[in-house]
PDB file of C-alpha atoms in Angstrom:
ATOM      1  CA  MET A 276      33.546 120.921  32.698  1.00 96.00           C
ATOM      2  CA  ILE A 277      36.184 122.068  35.209  1.00 97.00           C
ATOM      3  CA  ARG A 278      38.398 119.130  36.185  1.00 98.00           C
ATOM      4  CA  VAL A 279      39.527 119.342  39.814  1.00 98.00           C
ATOM      5  CA  LEU A 280      42.197 117.657  41.928  1.00 98.00           C
ATOM      6  CA  LEU A 281      41.385 117.650  45.653  1.00 97.00           C
ATOM      7  CA  ALA A 282      44.169 117.045  48.196  1.00 97.00           C
ATOM      8  CA  GLU A 283      43.246 116.728  51.883  1.00 96.00           C
ATOM      9  CA  ASP A 284      44.786 114.333  54.408  1.00 94.00           C
ATOM     10  CA  GLU A 285      41.654 113.878  56.545  1.00 94.00           C
ATOM     11  CA  GLU A 286      39.497 111.292  54.802  1.00 95.00           C
ATOM     12  CA  MET A 287      36.164 112.520  56.153  1.00 94.00           C
ATOM     13  CA  ILE A 288      36.791 116.090  54.981  1.00 92.00           C
ATOM     14  CA  ARG A 289      38.196 114.913  51.634  1.00 94.00           C
ATOM     15  CA  THR A 290      35.176 112.702  50.964  1.00 95.00           C
ATOM     16  CA  ALA A 291      32.703 115.404  52.013  1.00 93.00           C
ATOM     17  CA  LEU A 292      34.340 118.070  49.835  1.00 94.00           C
ATOM     18  CA  ALA A 293      34.458 115.751  46.842  1.00 95.00           C
ATOM     19  CA  ALA A 294      30.760 114.913  47.281  1.00 95.00           C
ATOM     20  CA  LEU A 295      29.837 118.601  47.528  1.00 93.00           C
ATOM     21  CA  LEU A 296      31.822 119.497  44.420  1.00 94.00           C
ATOM     22  CA  GLU A 297      30.373 116.605  42.414  1.00 92.00           C
ATOM     23  CA  ARG A 298      26.926 118.160  42.907  1.00 94.00           C
ATOM     24  CA  GLU A 299      28.013 121.175  40.838  1.00 95.00           C
ATOM     25  CA  PRO A 300      26.976 120.805  37.179  1.00 95.00           C
ATOM     26  CA  ASP A 301      30.224 122.256  35.807  1.00 97.00           C
ATOM     27  CA  ILE A 302      32.774 120.639  38.163  1.00 97.00           C
ATOM     28  CA  GLU A 303      34.236 117.130  38.068  1.00 97.00           C
ATOM     29  CA  VAL A 304      36.613 115.819  40.749  1.00 97.00           C
ATOM     30  CA  VAL A 305      39.061 113.762  38.670  1.00 98.00           C
ATOM     31  CA  ALA A 306      41.367 112.747  41.543  1.00 97.00           C
ATOM     32  CA  THR A 307      41.668 112.939  45.321  1.00 97.00           C
ATOM     33  CA  ALA A 308      44.914 112.725  47.274  1.00 97.00           C
ATOM     34  CA  ALA A 309      45.642 112.028  50.940  1.00 96.00           C
ATOM     35  CA  ASP A 310      49.065 113.701  51.001  1.00 96.00           C
ATOM     36  CA  GLY A 311      51.166 116.206  49.107  1.00 95.00           C
ATOM     37  CA  THR A 312      53.391 113.718  47.288  1.00 96.00           C
ATOM     38  CA  GLN A 313      50.355 111.853  45.983  1.00 97.00           C
ATOM     39  CA  ALA A 314      48.767 115.168  44.944  1.00 97.00           C
ATOM     40  CA  VAL A 315      51.707 116.012  42.676  1.00 97.00           C
ATOM     41  CA  ALA A 316      51.747 112.500  41.164  1.00 97.00           C
ATOM     42  CA  LEU A 317      47.996 112.581  40.499  1.00 97.00           C
ATOM     43  CA  ALA A 318      48.252 116.065  39.001  1.00 97.00           C
ATOM     44  CA  ARG A 319      50.845 114.772  36.551  1.00 96.00           C
ATOM     45  CA  ALA A 320      48.627 111.813  35.665  1.00 97.00           C
ATOM     46  CA  HIS A 321      45.243 113.591  35.416  1.00 97.00           C
ATOM     47  CA  ARG A 322      46.292 117.143  34.438  1.00 97.00           C
ATOM     48  CA  PRO A 323      43.409 118.886  36.293  1.00 98.00           C
ATOM     49  CA  ASP A 324      42.233 122.401  35.463  1.00 98.00           C
ATOM     50  CA  VAL A 325      42.306 123.485  39.131  1.00 98.00           C
ATOM     51  CA  ALA A 326      43.810 121.976  42.287  1.00 98.00           C
ATOM     52  CA  VAL A 327      42.427 122.463  45.793  1.00 97.00           C
ATOM     53  CA  VAL A 328      45.099 121.651  48.361  1.00 96.00           C
ATOM     54  CA  ASP A 329      45.064 121.519  52.154  1.00 94.00           C
ATOM     55  CA  LEU A 330      47.796 123.624  53.735  1.00 90.00           C
ATOM     56  CA  GLN A 331      48.966 121.003  56.233  1.00 88.00           C
ATOM     57  CA  MET A 332      49.513 117.509  54.849  1.00 90.00           C
ATOM     58  CA  PRO A 333      52.033 114.697  55.274  1.00 90.00           C
ATOM     59  CA  GLY A 334      54.861 114.453  52.786  1.00 87.00           C
ATOM     60  CA  LEU A 335      54.788 117.732  50.911  1.00 91.00           C
ATOM     61  CA  ASP A 336      52.727 120.440  52.595  1.00 91.00           C
ATOM     62  CA  GLY A 337      50.344 122.669  50.673  1.00 92.00           C
ATOM     63  CA  LEU A 338      52.937 125.360  49.926  1.00 91.00           C
ATOM     64  CA  GLN A 339      55.378 122.761  48.604  1.00 94.00           C
ATOM     65  CA  VAL A 340      52.636 121.298  46.406  1.00 95.00           C
ATOM     66  CA  VAL A 341      51.974 124.766  44.981  1.00 94.00           C
ATOM     67  CA  GLY A 342      55.661 125.082  44.116  1.00 94.00           C
ATOM     68  CA  GLU A 343      55.839 121.628  42.529  1.00 95.00           C
ATOM     69  CA  LEU A 344      52.675 122.143  40.479  1.00 95.00           C
ATOM     70  CA  GLY A 345      53.992 125.504  39.323  1.00 93.00           C
ATOM     71  CA  ARG A 346      56.978 123.612  37.927  1.00 93.00           C
ATOM     72  CA  VAL A 347      55.339 120.482  36.465  1.00 93.00           C
ATOM     73  CA  LEU A 348      51.849 121.801  35.609  1.00 95.00           C
ATOM     74  CA  PRO A 349      51.963 125.620  35.425  1.00 94.00           C
ATOM     75  CA  SER A 350      48.565 125.762  33.682  1.00 95.00           C
ATOM     76  CA  CYS A 351      46.860 124.454  36.852  1.00 97.00           C
ATOM     77  CA  PRO A 352      46.038 127.184  39.404  1.00 97.00           C
ATOM     78  CA  VAL A 353      46.003 126.113  43.044  1.00 97.00           C
ATOM     79  CA  ALA A 354      43.688 127.127  45.882  1.00 96.00           C
ATOM     80  CA  ILE A 355      44.975 126.590  49.417  1.00 93.00           C
ATOM     81  CA  LEU A 356      42.394 125.360  51.909  1.00 90.00           C
ATOM     82  CA  THR A 357      43.286 125.982  55.540  1.00 85.00           C
ATOM     83  CA  GLY A 358      41.987 125.889  59.060  1.00 77.00           C
ATOM     84  CA  HIS A 359      44.857 128.191  60.083  1.00 65.00           C
ATOM     85  CA  GLY A 360      44.329 131.569  58.469  1.00 62.00           C
ATOM     86  CA  ARG A 361      47.248 133.441  60.007  1.00 67.00           C
ATOM     87  CA  PRO A 362      48.584 136.465  58.074  1.00 68.00           C
ATOM     88  CA  LEU A 363      52.042 134.948  57.624  1.00 70.00           C
ATOM     89  CA  LEU A 364      50.556 131.828  56.026  1.00 73.00           C
ATOM     90  CA  LEU A 365      48.481 133.934  53.649  1.00 77.00           C
ATOM     91  CA  ARG A 366      51.574 135.868  52.562  1.00 76.00           C
ATOM     92  CA  GLN A 367      53.564 132.648  52.150  1.00 78.00           C
ATOM     93  CA  ALA A 368      50.783 131.052  50.104  1.00 82.00           C
ATOM     94  CA  LEU A 369      50.496 133.982  47.722  1.00 79.00           C
ATOM     95  CA  THR A 370      54.284 134.269  47.427  1.00 81.00           C
ATOM     96  CA  SER A 371      54.532 130.550  46.612  1.00 84.00           C
ATOM     97  CA  GLY A 372      52.176 131.029  43.657  1.00 89.00           C
ATOM     98  CA  ALA A 373      48.790 130.008  45.079  1.00 93.00           C
ATOM     99  CA  ARG A 374      45.928 131.728  43.251  1.00 95.00           C
ATOM    100  CA  GLY A 375      43.358 131.192  45.998  1.00 94.00           C
ATOM    101  CA  PHE A 376      43.336 131.087  49.796  1.00 90.00           C
ATOM    102  CA  LEU A 377      40.211 129.854  51.557  1.00 89.00           C
ATOM    103  CA  ALA A 378      39.356 129.068  55.177  1.00 84.00           C
ATOM    104  CA  LYS A 379      37.838 125.648  55.872  1.00 84.00           C
ATOM    105  CA  GLY A 380      35.049 127.387  57.766  1.00 78.00           C
ATOM    106  CA  ALA A 381      33.784 129.127  54.612  1.00 81.00           C
ATOM    107  CA  PRO A 382      30.326 128.198  53.239  1.00 80.00           C
ATOM    108  CA  ALA A 383      30.391 125.113  51.009  1.00 76.00           C
ATOM    109  CA  ALA A 384      29.173 127.046  47.953  1.00 85.00           C
ATOM    110  CA  THR A 385      32.192 129.346  48.233  1.00 92.00           C
ATOM    111  CA  LEU A 386      34.624 126.580  47.276  1.00 94.00           C
ATOM    112  CA  ALA A 387      32.852 125.951  43.979  1.00 95.00           C
ATOM    113  CA  GLU A 388      32.882 129.680  43.246  1.00 96.00           C
ATOM    114  CA  VAL A 389      36.603 129.877  44.040  1.00 96.00           C
ATOM    115  CA  ILE A 390      37.285 127.018  41.626  1.00 97.00           C
ATOM    116  CA  ARG A 391      35.347 128.827  38.893  1.00 97.00           C
ATOM    117  CA  ARG A 392      37.259 132.063  39.524  1.00 97.00           C
ATOM    118  CA  LEU A 393      40.623 130.352  39.350  1.00 97.00           C
ATOM    119  CA  HIS A 394      39.620 128.535  36.170  1.00 98.00           C
ATOM    120  CA  GLU A 395      38.785 131.935  34.642  1.00 97.00           C
ATOM    121  CA  GLY A 396      42.273 133.204  35.504  1.00 96.00           C
ATOM    122  CA  ARG A 397      41.236 135.254  38.534  1.00 97.00           C
ATOM    123  CA  ARG A 398      42.343 135.099  42.179  1.00 95.00           C
ATOM    124  CA  TYR A 399      40.450 134.640  45.419  1.00 94.00           C
ATOM    125  CA  VAL A 400      41.465 135.451  48.986  1.00 89.00           C
ATOM    126  CA  ASP A 401      39.018 134.917  51.833  1.00 85.00           C
ATOM    127  CA  PRO A 402      37.928 138.482  52.807  1.00 83.00           C
ATOM    128  CA  LEU A 403      38.289 137.888  56.563  1.00 74.00           C
ATOM    129  CA  LEU A 404      41.766 136.416  56.147  1.00 74.00           C
ATOM    130  CA  ALA A 405      42.755 139.303  53.900  1.00 75.00           C
ATOM    131  CA  ALA A 406      41.510 141.837  56.447  1.00 68.00           C
ATOM    132  CA  ASP A 407      43.490 140.110  59.194  1.00 67.00           C
ATOM    133  CA  ALA A 408      46.616 140.160  57.045  1.00 67.00           C
ATOM    134  CA  LEU A 409      46.231 143.858  56.242  1.00 65.00           C
ATOM    135  CA  THR A 410      45.649 144.894  59.844  1.00 64.00           C
ATOM    136  CA  ALA A 411      48.233 142.635  61.485  1.00 65.00           C
ATOM    137  CA  PRO A 412      51.044 144.541  63.221  1.00 73.00           C
ATOM    138  CA  PRO A 413      54.490 144.108  61.653  1.00 81.00           C
ATOM    139  CA  SER A 414      56.751 141.543  63.232  1.00 86.00           C
ATOM    140  CA  PRO A 415      59.489 142.922  65.507  1.00 93.00           C
ATOM    141  CA  LEU A 416      61.606 139.850  64.749  1.00 94.00           C
ATOM    142  CA  THR A 417      64.341 139.643  62.147  1.00 94.00           C
ATOM    143  CA  PRO A 418      63.875 136.848  59.604  1.00 92.00           C
ATOM    144  CA  ARG A 419      66.607 134.805  61.342  1.00 94.00           C
ATOM    145  CA  GLU A 420      65.059 135.282  64.801  1.00 96.00           C
ATOM    146  CA  ALA A 421      61.691 134.172  63.431  1.00 93.00           C
ATOM    147  CA  GLU A 422      63.279 131.138  61.777  1.00 94.00           C
ATOM    148  CA  VAL A 423      65.037 130.069  64.975  1.00 96.00           C
ATOM    149  CA  LEU A 424      61.942 130.634  67.129  1.00 95.00           C
ATOM    150  CA  ALA A 425      59.771 128.655  64.701  1.00 94.00           C
ATOM    151  CA  ALA A 426      62.288 125.792  64.709  1.00 95.00           C
ATOM    152  CA  ALA A 427      62.480 125.928  68.509  1.00 95.00           C
ATOM    153  CA  GLY A 428      58.773 125.466  69.052  1.00 92.00           C
ATOM    154  CA  PRO A 429      57.712 125.679  72.683  1.00 89.00           C
ATOM    155  CA  ASP A 430      60.340 123.275  74.009  1.00 91.00           C
ATOM    156  CA  ARG A 431      62.736 121.742  71.445  1.00 95.00           C
ATOM    157  CA  PRO A 432      66.263 121.334  72.926  1.00 95.00           C
ATOM    158  CA  VAL A 433      68.816 123.963  71.872  1.00 96.00           C
ATOM    159  CA  ARG A 434      71.235 121.331  70.554  1.00 96.00           C
ATOM    160  CA  ASP A 435      68.532 119.911  68.267  1.00 96.00           C
ATOM    161  CA  ILE A 436      67.717 123.386  66.931  1.00 96.00           C
ATOM    162  CA  ALA A 437      71.412 124.065  66.353  1.00 95.00           C
ATOM    163  CA  ARG A 438      71.770 120.843  64.344  1.00 95.00           C
ATOM    164  CA  MET A 439      68.633 121.587  62.310  1.00 93.00           C
ATOM    165  CA  LEU A 440      69.748 125.100  61.372  1.00 95.00           C
ATOM    166  CA  PHE A 441      73.516 124.499  61.203  1.00 95.00           C
ATOM    167  CA  LEU A 442      74.190 126.996  63.980  1.00 95.00           C
ATOM    168  CA  SER A 443      76.136 126.772  67.212  1.00 96.00           C
ATOM    169  CA  PRO A 444      74.122 126.267  70.415  1.00 96.00           C
ATOM    170  CA  GLY A 445      75.357 129.658  71.663  1.00 96.00           C
ATOM    171  CA  THR A 446      74.071 131.397  68.526  1.00 97.00           C
ATOM    172  CA  VAL A 447      70.699 129.684  68.912  1.00 96.00           C
ATOM    173  CA  ARG A 448      70.478 130.851  72.543  1.00 96.00           C
ATOM    174  CA  ASN A 449      71.299 134.421  71.455  1.00 96.00           C
ATOM    175  CA  TYR A 450      68.562 134.443  68.814  1.00 97.00           C
ATOM    176  CA  LEU A 451      66.015 132.961  71.217  1.00 96.00           C
ATOM    177  CA  SER A 452      66.948 135.453  73.909  1.00 96.00           C
ATOM    178  CA  ALA A 453      66.624 138.376  71.484  1.00 96.00           C
ATOM    179  CA  ALA A 454      63.249 137.121  70.226  1.00 96.00           C
ATOM    180  CA  THR A 455      61.936 136.600  73.754  1.00 96.00           C
ATOM    181  CA  HIS A 456      63.016 140.110  74.737  1.00 95.00           C
ATOM    182  CA  LYS A 457      61.533 141.772  71.619  1.00 95.00           C
ATOM    183  CA  LEU A 458      58.198 140.034  72.140  1.00 94.00           C
ATOM    184  CA  GLY A 459      58.036 141.024  75.800  1.00 93.00           C
ATOM    185  CA  ALA A 460      57.681 137.348  76.661  1.00 93.00           C
ATOM    186  CA  THR A 461      58.480 135.693  79.965  1.00 93.00           C
ATOM    187  CA  SER A 462      59.931 132.514  78.450  1.00 94.00           C
ATOM    188  CA  ARG A 463      60.798 130.890  75.165  1.00 93.00           C
ATOM    189  CA  SER A 464      57.488 128.992  75.085  1.00 93.00           C
ATOM    190  CA  ASP A 465      55.659 132.268  75.774  1.00 93.00           C
ATOM    191  CA  ALA A 466      57.595 133.946  72.930  1.00 95.00           C
ATOM    192  CA  TYR A 467      56.669 131.104  70.601  1.00 94.00           C
ATOM    193  CA  ARG A 468      52.974 131.466  71.546  1.00 90.00           C
ATOM    194  CA  VAL A 469      53.011 135.265  71.066  1.00 91.00           C
ATOM    195  CA  ALA A 470      54.693 134.964  67.666  1.00 90.00           C
ATOM    196  CA  GLN A 471      52.256 132.264  66.525  1.00 84.00           C
ATOM    197  CA  ASP A 472      49.198 134.148  67.755  1.00 80.00           C
ATOM    198  CA  ASN A 473      50.280 137.211  65.771  1.00 79.00           C
ATOM    199  CA  GLY A 474      51.098 135.233  62.625  1.00 75.00           C
ATOM    200  CA  TRP A 475      54.818 136.086  62.738  1.00 85.00           C
ATOM    201  CA  ILE A 476      55.970 132.468  62.549  1.00 86.00           C
TER     202      ILE A 476
END
């Protein structure tokens, strides 16, 4: 029996996924969590064979949960479940140590198969997400420009960004101006949209 931890902040989705997995003869959902902090605590308590974790959750997000589980329960492979399959997120998930990456729109039977693969020591990446990641154009932004643009969002005040990133307001403006120019955008909010659409932030 493969013992599974399921972490998903939306109760309806969490309950539905748990019910679907419980129908599998070789899978048992031993714990469900509504946020990332609870997921790590329950993993410590129940020591599941596989964890399935939503990418975006309160407290610790999915990538942070992967990192924590890698430290406290390295024998437990993690599959990231996401509704946002952008190339950058896929790369970040795999870099963080996730063994699986699955879109929420995948057929229900796929999740059970992913859990079995991970339990056998294999990996799984959603084929469509992988294709998108392989064909995505490279980002024209430097890592620092991408970081500042991501922190800026469409309309966060420059002073708030500066405080967040420990930069001067002038330096923040320079990075945002450079990013906007490189992306051929008409405004900072347009630059943010272009970078998000292409999976660069």
